CSV table of C-alpha atoms in Angstrom, one decimal:
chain,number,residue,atom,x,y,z
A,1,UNK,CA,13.5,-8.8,-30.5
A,2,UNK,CA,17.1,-9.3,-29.2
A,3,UNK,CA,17.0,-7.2,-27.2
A,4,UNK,CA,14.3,-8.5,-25.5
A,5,UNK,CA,16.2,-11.7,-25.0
A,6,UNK,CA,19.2,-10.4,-24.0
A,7,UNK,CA,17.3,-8.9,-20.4
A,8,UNK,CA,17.7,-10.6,-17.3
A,9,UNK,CA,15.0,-12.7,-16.1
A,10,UNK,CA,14.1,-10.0,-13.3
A,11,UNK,CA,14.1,-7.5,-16.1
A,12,UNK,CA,11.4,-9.5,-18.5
A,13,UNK,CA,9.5,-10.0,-14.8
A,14,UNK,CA,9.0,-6.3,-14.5
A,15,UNK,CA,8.2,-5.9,-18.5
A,16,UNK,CA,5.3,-8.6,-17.4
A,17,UNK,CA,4.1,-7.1,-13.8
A,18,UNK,CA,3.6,-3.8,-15.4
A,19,UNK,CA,2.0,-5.2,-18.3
A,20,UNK,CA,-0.4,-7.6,-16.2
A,21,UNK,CA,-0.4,-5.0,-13.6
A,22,UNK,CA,-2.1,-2.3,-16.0
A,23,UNK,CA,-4.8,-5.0,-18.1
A,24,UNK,CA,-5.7,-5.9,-14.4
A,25,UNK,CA,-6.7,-2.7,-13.1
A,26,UNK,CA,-8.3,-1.9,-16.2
A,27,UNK,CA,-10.7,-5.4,-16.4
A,28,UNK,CA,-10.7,-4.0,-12.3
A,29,UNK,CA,-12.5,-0.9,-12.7
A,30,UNK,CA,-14.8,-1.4,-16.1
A,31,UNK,CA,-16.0,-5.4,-15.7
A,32,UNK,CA,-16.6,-4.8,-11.6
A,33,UNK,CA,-20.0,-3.6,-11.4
A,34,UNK,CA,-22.3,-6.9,-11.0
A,35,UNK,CA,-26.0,-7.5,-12.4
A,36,UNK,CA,-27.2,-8.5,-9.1
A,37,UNK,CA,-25.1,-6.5,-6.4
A,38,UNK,CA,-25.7,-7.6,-2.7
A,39,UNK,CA,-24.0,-5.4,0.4
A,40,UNK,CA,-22.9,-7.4,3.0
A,41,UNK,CA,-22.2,-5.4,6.2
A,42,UNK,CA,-20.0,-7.2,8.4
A,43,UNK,CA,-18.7,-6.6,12.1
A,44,UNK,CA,-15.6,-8.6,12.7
A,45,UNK,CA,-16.3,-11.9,11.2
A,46,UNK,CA,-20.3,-11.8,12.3
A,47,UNK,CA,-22.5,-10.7,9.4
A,48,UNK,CA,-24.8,-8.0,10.4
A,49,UNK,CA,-27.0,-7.0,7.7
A,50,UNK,CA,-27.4,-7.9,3.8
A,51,UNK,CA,-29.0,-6.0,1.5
A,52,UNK,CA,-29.9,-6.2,-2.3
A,53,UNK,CA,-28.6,-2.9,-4.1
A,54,UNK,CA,-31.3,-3.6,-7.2
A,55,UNK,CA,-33.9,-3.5,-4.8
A,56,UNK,CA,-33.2,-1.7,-2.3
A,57,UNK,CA,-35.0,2.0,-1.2
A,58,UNK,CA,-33.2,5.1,-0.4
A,59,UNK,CA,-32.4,4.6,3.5
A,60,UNK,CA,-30.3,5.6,6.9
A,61,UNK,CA,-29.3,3.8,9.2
A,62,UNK,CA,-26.5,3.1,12.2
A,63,UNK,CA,-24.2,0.0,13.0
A,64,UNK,CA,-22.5,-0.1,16.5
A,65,UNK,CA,-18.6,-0.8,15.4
A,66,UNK,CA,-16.0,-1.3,18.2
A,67,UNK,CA,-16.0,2.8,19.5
A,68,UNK,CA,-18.2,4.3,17.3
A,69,UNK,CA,-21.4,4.4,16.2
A,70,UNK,CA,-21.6,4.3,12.3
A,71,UNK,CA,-24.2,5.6,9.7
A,72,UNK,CA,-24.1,4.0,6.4
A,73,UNK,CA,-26.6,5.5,3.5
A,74,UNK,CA,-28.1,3.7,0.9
A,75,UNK,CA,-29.0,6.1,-2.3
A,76,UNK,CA,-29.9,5.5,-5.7
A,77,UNK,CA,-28.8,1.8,-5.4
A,78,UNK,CA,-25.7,2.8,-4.0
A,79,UNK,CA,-24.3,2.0,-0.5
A,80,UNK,CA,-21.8,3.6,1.6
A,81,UNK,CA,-20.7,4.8,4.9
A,82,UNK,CA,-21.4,8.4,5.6
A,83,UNK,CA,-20.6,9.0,9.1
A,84,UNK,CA,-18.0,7.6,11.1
A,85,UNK,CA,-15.9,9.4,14.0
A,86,UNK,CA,-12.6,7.3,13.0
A,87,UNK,CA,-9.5,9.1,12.6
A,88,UNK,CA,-8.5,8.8,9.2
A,89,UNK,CA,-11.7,8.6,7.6
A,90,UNK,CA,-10.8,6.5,4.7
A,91,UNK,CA,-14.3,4.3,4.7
A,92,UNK,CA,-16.3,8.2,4.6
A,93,UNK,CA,-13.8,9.4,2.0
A,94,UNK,CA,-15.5,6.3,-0.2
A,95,UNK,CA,-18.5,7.7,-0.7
A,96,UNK,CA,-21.3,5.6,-2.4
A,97,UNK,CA,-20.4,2.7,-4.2
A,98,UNK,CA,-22.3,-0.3,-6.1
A,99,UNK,CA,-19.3,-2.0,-7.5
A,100,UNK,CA,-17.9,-5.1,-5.9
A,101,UNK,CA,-13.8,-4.3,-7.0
A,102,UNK,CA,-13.3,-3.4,-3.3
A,103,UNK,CA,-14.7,-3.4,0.4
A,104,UNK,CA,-15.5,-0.1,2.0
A,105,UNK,CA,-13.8,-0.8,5.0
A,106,UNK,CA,-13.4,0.9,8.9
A,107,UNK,CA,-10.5,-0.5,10.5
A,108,UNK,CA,-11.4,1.6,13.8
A,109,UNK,CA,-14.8,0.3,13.8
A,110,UNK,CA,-13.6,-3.5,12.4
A,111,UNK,CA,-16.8,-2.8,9.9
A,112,UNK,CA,-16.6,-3.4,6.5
A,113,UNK,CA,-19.1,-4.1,3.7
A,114,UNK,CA,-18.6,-6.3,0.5
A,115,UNK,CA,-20.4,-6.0,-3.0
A,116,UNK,CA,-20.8,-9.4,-4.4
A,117,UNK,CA,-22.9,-10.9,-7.2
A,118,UNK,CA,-23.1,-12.2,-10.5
A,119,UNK,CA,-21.5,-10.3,-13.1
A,120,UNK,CA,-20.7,-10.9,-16.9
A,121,UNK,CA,-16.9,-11.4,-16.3
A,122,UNK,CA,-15.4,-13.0,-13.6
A,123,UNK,CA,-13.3,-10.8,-12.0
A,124,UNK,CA,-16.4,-9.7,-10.3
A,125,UNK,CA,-16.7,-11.1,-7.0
B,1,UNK,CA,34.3,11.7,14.9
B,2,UNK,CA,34.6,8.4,12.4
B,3,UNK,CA,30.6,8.5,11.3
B,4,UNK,CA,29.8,12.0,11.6
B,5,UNK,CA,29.1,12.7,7.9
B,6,UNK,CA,27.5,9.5,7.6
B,7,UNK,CA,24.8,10.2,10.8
B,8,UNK,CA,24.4,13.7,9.2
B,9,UNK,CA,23.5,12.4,5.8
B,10,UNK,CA,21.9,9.6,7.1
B,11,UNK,CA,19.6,11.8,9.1
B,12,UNK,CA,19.2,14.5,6.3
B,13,UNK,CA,17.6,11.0,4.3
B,14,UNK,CA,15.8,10.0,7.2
B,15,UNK,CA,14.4,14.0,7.8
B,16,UNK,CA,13.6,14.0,3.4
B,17,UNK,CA,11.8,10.3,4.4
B,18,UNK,CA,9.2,11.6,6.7
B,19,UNK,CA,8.5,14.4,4.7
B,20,UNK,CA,7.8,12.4,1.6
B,21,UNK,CA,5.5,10.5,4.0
B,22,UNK,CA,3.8,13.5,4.8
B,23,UNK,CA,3.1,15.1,1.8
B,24,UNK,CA,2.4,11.4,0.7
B,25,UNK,CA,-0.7,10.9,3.1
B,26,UNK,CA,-2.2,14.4,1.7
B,27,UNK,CA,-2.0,13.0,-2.2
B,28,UNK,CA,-5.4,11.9,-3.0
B,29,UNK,CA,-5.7,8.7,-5.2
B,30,UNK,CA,-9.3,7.8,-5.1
B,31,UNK,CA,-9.0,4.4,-3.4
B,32,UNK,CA,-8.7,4.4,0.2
B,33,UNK,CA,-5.2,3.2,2.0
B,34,UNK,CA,-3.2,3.3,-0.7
B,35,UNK,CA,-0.5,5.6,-1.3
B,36,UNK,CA,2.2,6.3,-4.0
B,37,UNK,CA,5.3,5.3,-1.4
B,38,UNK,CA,7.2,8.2,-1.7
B,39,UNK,CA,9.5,7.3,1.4
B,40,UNK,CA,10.3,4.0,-0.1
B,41,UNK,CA,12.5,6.1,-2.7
B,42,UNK,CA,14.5,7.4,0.5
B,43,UNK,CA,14.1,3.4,1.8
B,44,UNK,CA,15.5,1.9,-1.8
B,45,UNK,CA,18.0,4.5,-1.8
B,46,UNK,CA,19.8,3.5,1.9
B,47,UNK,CA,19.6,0.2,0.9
B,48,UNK,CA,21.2,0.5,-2.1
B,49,UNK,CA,24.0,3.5,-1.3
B,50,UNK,CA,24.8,1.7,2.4
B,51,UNK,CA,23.6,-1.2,3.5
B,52,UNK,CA,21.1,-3.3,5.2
B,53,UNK,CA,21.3,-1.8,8.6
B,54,UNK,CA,20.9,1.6,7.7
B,55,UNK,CA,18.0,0.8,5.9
B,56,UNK,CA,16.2,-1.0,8.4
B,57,UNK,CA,17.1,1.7,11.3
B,58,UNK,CA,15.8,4.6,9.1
B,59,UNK,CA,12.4,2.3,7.8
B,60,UNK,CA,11.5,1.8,11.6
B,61,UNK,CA,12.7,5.5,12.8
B,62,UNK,CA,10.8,6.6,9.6
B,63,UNK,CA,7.1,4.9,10.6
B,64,UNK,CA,7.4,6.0,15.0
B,65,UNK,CA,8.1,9.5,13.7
B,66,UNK,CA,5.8,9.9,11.2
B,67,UNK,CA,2.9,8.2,13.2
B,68,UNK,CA,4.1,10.9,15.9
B,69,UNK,CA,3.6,13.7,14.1
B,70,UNK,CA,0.2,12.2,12.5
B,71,UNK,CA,-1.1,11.6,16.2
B,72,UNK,CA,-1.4,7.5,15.0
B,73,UNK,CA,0.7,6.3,17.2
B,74,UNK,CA,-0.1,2.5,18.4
B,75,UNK,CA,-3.2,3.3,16.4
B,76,UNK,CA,-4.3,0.5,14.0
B,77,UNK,CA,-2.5,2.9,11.2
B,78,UNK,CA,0.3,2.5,13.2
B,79,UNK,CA,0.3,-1.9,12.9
B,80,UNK,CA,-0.2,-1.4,9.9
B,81,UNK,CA,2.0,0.2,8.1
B,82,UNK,CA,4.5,-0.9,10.7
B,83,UNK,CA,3.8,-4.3,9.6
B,84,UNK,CA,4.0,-3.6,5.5
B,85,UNK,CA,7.0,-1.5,6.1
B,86,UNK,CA,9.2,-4.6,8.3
B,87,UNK,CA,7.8,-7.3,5.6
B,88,UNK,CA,8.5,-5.0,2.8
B,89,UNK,CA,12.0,-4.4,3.6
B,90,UNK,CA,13.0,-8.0,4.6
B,91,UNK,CA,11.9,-9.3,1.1
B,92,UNK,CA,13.8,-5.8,-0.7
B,93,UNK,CA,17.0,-7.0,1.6
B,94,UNK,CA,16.7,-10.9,0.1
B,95,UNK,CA,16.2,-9.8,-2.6
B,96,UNK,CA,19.2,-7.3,-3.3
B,97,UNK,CA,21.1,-10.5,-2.0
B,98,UNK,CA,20.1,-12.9,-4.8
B,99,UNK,CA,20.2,-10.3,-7.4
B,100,UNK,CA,23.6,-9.0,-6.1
B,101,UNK,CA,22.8,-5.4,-5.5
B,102,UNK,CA,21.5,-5.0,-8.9
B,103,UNK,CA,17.7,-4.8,-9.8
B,104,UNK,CA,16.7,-2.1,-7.9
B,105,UNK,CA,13.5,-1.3,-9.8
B,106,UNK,CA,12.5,-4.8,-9.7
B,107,UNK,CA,13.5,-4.5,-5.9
B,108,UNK,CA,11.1,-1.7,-5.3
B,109,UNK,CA,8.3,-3.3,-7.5
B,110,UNK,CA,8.5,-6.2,-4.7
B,111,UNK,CA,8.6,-4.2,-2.0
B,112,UNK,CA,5.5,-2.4,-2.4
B,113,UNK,CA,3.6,-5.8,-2.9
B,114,UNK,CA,5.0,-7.4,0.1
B,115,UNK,CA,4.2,-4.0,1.9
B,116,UNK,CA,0.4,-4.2,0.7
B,117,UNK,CA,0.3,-7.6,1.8
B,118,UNK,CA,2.0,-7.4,5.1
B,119,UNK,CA,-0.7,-4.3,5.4
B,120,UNK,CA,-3.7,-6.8,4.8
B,121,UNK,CA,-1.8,-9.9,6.9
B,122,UNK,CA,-2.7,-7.0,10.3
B,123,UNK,CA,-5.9,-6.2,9.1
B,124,UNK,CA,-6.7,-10.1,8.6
B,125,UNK,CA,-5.7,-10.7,12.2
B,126,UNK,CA,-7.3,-8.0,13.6
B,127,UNK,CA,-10.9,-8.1,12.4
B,128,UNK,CA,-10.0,-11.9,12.5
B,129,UNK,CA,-12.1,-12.7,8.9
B,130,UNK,CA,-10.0,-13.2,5.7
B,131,UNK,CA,-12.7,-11.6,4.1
B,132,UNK,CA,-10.2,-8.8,3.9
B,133,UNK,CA,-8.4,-10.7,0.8
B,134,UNK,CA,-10.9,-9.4,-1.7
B,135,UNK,CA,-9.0,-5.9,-0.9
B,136,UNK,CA,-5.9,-7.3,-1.6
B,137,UNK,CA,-5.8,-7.8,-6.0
B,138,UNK,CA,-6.5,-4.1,-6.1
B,139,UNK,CA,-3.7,-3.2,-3.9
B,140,UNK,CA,-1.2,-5.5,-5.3
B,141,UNK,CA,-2.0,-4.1,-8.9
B,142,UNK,CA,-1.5,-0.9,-7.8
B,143,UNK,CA,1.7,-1.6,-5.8
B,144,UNK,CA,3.2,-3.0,-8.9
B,145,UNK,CA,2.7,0.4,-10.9
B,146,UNK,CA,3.7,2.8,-7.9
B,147,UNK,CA,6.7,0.3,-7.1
B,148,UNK,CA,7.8,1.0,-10.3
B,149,UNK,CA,7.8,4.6,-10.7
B,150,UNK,CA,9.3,4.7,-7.0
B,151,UNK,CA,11.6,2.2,-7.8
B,152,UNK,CA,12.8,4.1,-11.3
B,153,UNK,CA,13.3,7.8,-9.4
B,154,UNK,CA,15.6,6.1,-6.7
B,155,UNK,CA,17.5,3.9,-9.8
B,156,UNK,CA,18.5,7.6,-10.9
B,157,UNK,CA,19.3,8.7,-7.7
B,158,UNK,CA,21.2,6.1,-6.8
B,159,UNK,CA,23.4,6.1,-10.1
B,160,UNK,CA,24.3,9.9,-10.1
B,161,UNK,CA,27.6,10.5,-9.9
B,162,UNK,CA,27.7,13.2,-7.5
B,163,UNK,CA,26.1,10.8,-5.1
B,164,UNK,CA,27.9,7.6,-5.5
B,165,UNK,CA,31.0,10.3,-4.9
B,166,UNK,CA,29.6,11.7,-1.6
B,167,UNK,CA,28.6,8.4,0.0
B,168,UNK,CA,32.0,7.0,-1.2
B,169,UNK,CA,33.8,9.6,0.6
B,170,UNK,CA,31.5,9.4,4.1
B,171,UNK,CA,32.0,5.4,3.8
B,172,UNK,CA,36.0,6.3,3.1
B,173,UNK,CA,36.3,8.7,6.0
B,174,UNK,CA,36.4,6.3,8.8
């Protein structure tokens, strides 16, 4: 316990940023997956399309982004973007997703799509 | 003749830098954009075994060489981690100044933060929506974790003896 005390103050910060750091990403991935989840598909700041995940049916379809021409799938209430010509193919390497911790996004394209809804803890968005 | 050894070494850092960067981009971690920060190591280290000078030439020699060889250059990749990386360092230089070049893993842990954010700060502005933010908890928590373990490997490297020895004697021979 003295030890702990005799730390410097940026030492007990790190002690507490790891700590918080590694209860956050755990409430992060197992509380993020909402009752109700709604896909928002966005272009720039314009909303293009939203869908309900609970209800939705298995479908394709496209979304002009700034070059390209994008398809995003929606399977087994799961939504993601399955086609894109961008160069680093980050928003294809997603896959499907029905959890609202983070936006599949396509910098290239400037679309992105955010998960919201209710959820039994708050973190969810 | 005065800085030869110190170019040389400098450049063998800067050559282990983009390397690190390479074989960083090719390390999957499941969440898209972010990456361990191998070549902040090499980063933390100048900083710490020279000064702030070095650092910031081999940060900004680092990112245009790497987004060379990637085939990203002026791409949005490009802004971006051009962005993190200048943000990143200029807190990790304020930083060694308060703490008076000690904290070096609490040093790192904030650089990778401030790297994340300046990362989201170029994405905010460019698809002009701060809907982006909702990306930025998950990086941050993540940044804090690989900012450590970056931030520990260049605390050993940086107090090895047979290093503090050879950077002593290439900032001796002048």
């Amino acid at each position: 316990m003295l030890l702990f005390f005799k730390k410097t103050w940026w030492q007990i910060l790190i002690i507490f940023l790891i700590a918080s750091s590694c209860i956050g990403l755990i409430c992060y991935f197992y509380f993020s997956q909402p009752n109700q989840p709604i896909a928002s598909i966005y272009f720039k700041d314009q909303l293009i399309r939203t869908i309900d995940l609970n209800a939705s049916k298995d479908e394709i379809f496209y979304v002009d982004g700034e070059h390209d021409r994008l398809q995003i799938t929606i399977k087994d209430h799961q939504i993601g973007i399955t086609h894109s010509n961008c160069p680093l193919q980050y928003c294809v390497n997603m896959g499907l997703t029905n959890k609202a911790n983070m936006p599949i996004v396509c910098m290239y394209n400037g679309i992105y799509i955010i998960i919201s809804g209710e959820s039994d803890f708050d973190i969810a968005i | 003749m005065n800085n030869i050894k110190k170019i040389t070494f400098l450049s063998l850092l800067l050559a282990i830098a983009i390397i690190l960067g390479i074989v960083d981009s090719y390390i999957p971690t499941n969440i898209p954009g972010v990456k361990l920060g191998l070549a902040n190591i090499i980063i933390v280290m100048v900083l710490y075994l020279f000064s702030y000078k070095e650092a910031i030439l081999i940060n900004l020699i680092r990112i245009y060489i790497s987004a060379l060889l990637r085939g990203t250059i002026f791409s949005m990749g490009f802004l971006m981690s051009l962005s993190g990386g200048i943000l990143s360092l200029l807190i990790m230089i304020i930083l060694k100044i308060i703490l008076k070049n000690k904290g070096i893993i609490f040093v790192s842990i904030i650089g990778a933060i401030f790297h994340s954010i300046g990362q989201i700060l170029i994405a905010i502005i460019y698809l002009d929506t701060i809907n982006i933010l909702y990306y930025l908890p998950i990086l941050i928590l993540i940044s804090i974790l690989t900012g450590f373990i970056m931030g520990l490997i260049a605390y050993k490297i940086v107090n090895n003896k047979t290093i503090i020895r050879k950077v002593e004697q290439i900032n001796n021979n002048k």
